[in-house]
Short mmCIF file of C-alpha atoms and ligand atoms in Angstrom, two decimals:
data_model
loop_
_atom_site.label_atom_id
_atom_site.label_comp_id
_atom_site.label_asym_id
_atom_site.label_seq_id
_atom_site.Cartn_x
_atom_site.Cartn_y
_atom_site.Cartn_z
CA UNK A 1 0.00 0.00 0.00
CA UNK A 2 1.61 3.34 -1.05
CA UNK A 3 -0.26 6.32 1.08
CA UNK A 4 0.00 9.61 2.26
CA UNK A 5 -1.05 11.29 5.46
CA UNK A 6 -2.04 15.05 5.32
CA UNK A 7 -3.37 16.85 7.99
CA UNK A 8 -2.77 20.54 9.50
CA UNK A 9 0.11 20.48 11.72
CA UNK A 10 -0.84 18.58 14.93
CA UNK A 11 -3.82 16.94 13.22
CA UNK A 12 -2.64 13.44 14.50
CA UNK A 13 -0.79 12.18 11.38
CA UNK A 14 2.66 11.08 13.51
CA UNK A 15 -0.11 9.37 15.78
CA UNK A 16 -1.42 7.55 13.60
CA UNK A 17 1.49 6.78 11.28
CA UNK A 18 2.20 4.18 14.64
CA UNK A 19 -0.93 2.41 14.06
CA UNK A 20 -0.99 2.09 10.11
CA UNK A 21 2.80 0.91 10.08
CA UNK A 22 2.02 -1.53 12.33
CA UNK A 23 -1.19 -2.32 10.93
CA UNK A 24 -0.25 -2.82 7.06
CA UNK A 25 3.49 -3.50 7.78
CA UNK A 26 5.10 -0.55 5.45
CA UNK A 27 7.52 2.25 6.54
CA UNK A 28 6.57 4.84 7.49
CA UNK A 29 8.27 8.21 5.98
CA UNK A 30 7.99 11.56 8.13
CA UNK A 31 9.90 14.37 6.47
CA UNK A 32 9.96 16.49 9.59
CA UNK A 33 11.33 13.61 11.79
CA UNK A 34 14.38 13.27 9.11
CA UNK A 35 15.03 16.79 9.19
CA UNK A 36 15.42 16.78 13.05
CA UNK A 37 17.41 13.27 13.14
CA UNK A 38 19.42 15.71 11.18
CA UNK A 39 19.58 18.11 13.47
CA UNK A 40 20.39 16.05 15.94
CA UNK A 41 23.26 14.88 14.15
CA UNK A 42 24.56 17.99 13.24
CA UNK A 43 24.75 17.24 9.23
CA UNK A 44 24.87 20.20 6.89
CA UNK A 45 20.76 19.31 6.19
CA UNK A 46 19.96 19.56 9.14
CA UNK A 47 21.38 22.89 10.11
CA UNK A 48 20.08 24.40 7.06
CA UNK A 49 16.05 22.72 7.73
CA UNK A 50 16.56 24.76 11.18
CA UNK A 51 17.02 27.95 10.18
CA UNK A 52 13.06 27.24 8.30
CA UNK A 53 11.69 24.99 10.26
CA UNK A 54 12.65 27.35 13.91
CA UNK A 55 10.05 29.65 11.92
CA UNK A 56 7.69 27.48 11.35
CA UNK A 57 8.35 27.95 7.36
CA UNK A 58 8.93 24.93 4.69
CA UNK A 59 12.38 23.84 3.74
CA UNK A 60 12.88 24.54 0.38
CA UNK A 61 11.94 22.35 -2.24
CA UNK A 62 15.27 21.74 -3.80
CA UNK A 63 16.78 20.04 -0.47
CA UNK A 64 13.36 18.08 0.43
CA UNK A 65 12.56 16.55 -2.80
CA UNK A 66 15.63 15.13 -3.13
CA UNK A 67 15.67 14.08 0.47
CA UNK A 68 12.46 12.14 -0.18
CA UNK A 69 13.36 10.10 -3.93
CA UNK A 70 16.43 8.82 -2.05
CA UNK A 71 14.52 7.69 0.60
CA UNK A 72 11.22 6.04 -1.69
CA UNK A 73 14.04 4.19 -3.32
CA UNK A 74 15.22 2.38 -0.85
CA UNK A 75 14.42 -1.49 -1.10
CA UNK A 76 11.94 -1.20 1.91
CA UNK A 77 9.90 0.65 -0.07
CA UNK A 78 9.37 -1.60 -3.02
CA UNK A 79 5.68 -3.10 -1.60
CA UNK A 80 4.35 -0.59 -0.03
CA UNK A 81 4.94 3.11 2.36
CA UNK A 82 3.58 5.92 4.24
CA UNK A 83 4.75 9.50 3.38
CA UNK A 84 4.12 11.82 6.56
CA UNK A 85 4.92 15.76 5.72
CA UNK A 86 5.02 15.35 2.44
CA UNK A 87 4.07 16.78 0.07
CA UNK A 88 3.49 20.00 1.42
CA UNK A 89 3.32 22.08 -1.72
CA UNK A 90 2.10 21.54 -5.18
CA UNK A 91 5.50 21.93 -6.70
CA UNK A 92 6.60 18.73 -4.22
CA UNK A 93 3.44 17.13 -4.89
CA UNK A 94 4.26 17.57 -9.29
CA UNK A 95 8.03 16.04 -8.02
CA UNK A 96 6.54 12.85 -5.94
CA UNK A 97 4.03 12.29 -9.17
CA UNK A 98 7.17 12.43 -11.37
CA UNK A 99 9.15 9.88 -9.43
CA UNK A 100 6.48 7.52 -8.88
CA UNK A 101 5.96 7.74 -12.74
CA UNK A 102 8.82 7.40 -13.95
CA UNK A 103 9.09 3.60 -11.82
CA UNK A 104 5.89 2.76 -13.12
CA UNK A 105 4.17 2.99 -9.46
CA UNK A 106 1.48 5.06 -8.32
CA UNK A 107 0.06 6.05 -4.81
CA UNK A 108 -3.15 4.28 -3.38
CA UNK A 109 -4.76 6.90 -1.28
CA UNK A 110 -4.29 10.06 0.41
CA UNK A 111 -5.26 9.98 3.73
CA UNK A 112 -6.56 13.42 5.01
CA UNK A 113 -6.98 14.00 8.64
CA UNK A 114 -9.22 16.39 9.24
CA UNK A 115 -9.27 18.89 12.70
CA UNK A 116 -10.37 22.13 13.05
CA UNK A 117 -7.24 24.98 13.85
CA UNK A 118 -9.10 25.89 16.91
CA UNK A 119 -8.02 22.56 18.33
CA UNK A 120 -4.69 22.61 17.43
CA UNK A 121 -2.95 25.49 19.24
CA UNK A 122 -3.14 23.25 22.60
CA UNK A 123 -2.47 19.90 20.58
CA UNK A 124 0.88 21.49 19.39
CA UNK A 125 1.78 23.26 22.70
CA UNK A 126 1.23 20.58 24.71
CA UNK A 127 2.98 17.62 22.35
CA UNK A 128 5.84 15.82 24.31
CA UNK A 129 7.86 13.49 22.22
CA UNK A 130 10.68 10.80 23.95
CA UNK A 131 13.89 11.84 23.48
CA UNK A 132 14.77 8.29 23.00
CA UNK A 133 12.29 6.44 20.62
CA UNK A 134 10.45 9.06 19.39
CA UNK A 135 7.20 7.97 20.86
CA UNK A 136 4.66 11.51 20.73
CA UNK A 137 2.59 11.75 24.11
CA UNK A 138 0.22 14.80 25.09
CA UNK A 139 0.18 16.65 28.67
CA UNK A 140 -3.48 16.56 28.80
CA UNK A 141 -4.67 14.37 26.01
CA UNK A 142 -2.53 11.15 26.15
CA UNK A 143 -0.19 11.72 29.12
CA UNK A 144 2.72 9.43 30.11
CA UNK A 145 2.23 7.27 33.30
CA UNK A 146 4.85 9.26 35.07
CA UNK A 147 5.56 12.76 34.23
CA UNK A 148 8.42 13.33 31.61
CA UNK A 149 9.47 9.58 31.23
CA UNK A 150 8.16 7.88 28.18
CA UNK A 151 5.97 4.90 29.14
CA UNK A 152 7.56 2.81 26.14
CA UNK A 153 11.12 2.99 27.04
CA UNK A 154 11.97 5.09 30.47
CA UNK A 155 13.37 7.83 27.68
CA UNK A 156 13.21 11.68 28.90
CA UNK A 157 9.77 13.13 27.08
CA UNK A 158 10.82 16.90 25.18
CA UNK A 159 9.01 19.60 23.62
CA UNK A 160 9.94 20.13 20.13
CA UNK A 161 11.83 23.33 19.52
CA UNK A 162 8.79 24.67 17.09
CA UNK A 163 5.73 23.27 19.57
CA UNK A 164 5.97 26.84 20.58
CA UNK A 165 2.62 29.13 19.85
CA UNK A 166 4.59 31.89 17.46
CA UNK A 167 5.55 28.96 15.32
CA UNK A 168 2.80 26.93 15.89
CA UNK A 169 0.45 30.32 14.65
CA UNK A 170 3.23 30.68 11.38
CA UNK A 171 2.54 26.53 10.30
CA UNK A 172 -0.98 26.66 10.41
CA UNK A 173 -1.06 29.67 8.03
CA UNK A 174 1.53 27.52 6.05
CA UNK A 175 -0.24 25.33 5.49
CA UNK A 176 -3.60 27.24 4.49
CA UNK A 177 -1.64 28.80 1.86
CA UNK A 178 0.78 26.39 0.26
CA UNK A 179 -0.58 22.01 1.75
CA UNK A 180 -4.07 23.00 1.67
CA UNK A 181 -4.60 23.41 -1.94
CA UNK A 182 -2.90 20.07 -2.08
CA UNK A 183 -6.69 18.52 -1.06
CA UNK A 184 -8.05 19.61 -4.22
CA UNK A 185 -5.31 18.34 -6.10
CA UNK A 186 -5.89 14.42 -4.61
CA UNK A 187 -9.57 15.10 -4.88
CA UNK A 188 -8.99 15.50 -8.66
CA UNK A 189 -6.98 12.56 -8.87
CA UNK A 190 -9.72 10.50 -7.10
CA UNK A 191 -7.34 9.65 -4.27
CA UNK A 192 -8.47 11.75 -1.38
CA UNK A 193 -9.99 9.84 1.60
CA UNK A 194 -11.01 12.17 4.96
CA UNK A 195 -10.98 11.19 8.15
CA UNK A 196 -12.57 13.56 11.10
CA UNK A 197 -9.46 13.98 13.27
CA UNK A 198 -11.59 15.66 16.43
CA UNK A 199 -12.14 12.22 17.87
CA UNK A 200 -10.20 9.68 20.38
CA UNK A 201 -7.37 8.37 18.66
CA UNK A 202 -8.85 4.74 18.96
CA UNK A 203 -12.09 6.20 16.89
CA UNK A 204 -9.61 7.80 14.05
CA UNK A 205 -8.03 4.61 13.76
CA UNK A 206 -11.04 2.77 13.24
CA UNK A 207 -12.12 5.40 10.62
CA UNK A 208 -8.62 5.34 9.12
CA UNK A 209 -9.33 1.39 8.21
CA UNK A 210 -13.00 1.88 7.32
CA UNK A 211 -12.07 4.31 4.54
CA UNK A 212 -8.42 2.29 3.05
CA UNK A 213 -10.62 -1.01 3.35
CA UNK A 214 -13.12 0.73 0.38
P1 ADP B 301 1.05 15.72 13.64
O1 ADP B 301 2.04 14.64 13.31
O2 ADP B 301 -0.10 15.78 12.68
O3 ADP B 301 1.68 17.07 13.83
P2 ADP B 301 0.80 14.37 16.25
O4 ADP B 301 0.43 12.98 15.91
O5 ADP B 301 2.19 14.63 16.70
O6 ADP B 301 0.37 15.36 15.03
O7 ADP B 301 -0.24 14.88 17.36
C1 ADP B 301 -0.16 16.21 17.88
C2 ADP B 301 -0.52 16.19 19.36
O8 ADP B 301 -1.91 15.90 19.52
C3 ADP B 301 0.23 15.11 20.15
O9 ADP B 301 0.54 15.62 21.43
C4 ADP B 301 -0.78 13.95 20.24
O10 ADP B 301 -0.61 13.18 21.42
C5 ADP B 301 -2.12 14.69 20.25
N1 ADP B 301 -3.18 13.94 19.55
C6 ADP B 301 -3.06 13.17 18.44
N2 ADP B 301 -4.25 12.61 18.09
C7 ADP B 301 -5.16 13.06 19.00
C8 ADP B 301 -6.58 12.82 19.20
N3 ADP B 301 -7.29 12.05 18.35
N4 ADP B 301 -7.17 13.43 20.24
C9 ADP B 301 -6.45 14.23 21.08
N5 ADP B 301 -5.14 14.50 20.97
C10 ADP B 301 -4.48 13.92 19.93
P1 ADP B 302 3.90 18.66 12.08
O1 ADP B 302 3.97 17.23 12.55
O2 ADP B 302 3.61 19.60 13.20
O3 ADP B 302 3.00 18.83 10.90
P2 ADP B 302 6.46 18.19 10.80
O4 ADP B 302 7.26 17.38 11.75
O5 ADP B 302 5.81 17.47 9.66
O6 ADP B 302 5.38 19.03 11.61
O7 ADP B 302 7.36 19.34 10.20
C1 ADP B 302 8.11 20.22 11.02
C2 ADP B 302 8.82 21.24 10.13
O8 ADP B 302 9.73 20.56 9.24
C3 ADP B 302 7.92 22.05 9.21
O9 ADP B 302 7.34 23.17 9.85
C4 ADP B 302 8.90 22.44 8.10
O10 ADP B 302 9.74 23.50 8.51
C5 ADP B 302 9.77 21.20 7.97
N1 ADP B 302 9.23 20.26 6.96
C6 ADP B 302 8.75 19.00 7.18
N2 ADP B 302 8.34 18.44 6.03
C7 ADP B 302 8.56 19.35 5.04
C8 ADP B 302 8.35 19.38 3.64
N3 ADP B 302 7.77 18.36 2.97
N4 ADP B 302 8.72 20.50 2.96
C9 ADP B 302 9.27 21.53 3.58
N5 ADP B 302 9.49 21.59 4.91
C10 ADP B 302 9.14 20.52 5.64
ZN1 ZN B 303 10.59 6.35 24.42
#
């Protein structure tokens, strides 16, 4: 199965990448996550993603296309993935269509989870993510059994640099402007499935399944 997951920033599409990589055994690709192992590393990328990503603007286009055919050619890729973060423009969306072309494969669906902005201020504020695996928790929404310890591995929980309302404010317009127009683009292509994100995450799951079963 070769999918995408769209969503306004803190939508739930990390969430739920968990469950659908587990669920339909296929990699699962987040484009923000490789920038900050980056980051974390230190590599040239990754210093370069920060100076955009710090203001809650997109990387350019040039560094994250590339980024992302290296990656979809990769052998685990071959039967199946899920792209998280990406596309976020039509110009990357025009690139991803190219590649896929050009080795004869084509995506499946294009998951859209759908929540409200209103919601997402506190979503994004209040995100914790282990330090350690990666695992994504929420103070109030999904908290960790002990505070600041990820339950999955003992790992210290962090905020992410950008989970910070000024940034959090510059996404969401983000993404009205340049991913949103991205909806109509999968609509036309017959590809777009919508999920209501404003749910428990159990519920979205169970959607989620309901709509890539059809
Ligand atoms: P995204 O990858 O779309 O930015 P995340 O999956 O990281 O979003 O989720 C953003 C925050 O919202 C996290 O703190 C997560 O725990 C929380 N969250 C995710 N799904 C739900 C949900 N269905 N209900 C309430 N909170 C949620
Ligand atoms: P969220 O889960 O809140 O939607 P991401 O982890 O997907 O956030 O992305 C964090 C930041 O990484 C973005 O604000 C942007 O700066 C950068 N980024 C991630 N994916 C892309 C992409 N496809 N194109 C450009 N920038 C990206
Ligand atoms: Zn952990």
């Amino acid at each position: 199965m070769k999918l995408l997951i769209m969503g306004r920033p803190g939508a739930g599409k990390g969430t739920q990448a968990v469950n659908i990589r587990e669920y339909y055994n296929i990699p699962h690709i987040s484009t923000g996550d490789i920038f900050r192992a980056n980051l974390k590393e230190k590599t040239k990328l990754g210093l370069l993603a920060k100076e955009y990503m710090d203001k809650g603007q997109l990387v350019p286009d040039s560094l994250t296309n590339d980024l992302v055919k290296d990656r979809l050619s990769q052998a685990d890729c071959k039967n199946g993935f899920l792209l998280d973060g990406f596309p976020r423009n039509i110009a990357q969306a025009q690139a991803l269509d190219e590649f896929l072309k050009e080795n004869n494969e084509a995506l499946d669906a294009v998951l859209d989870i759908d929540v409200k902005p209103e919601v997402l201020i506190d979503r994004i504020v209040g995100r914790r993510v282990c330090k350690n695996c990666g695992a994504t928790y929420h103070i109030k929404n999904n908290p960790p059994k002990q505070e600041g310890i990820c339950d999955k591995c003992g790992g210290e929980l962090m905020q992410r640099a950008d989970d910070t309302y000024d940034t959090a404010y510059s996404r969401l317009k983000v993404y009205d402007e340049q991913t949103a127009p991205l909806l109509d683009y999968y609509r036309g292509q017959h590809l777009l499935k919508s999920v209501n994100g404003d749910q428990d995450f159990a519920k979205v799951f169970e959607d989620i399944k309901k709509v890539l079963a059809k």
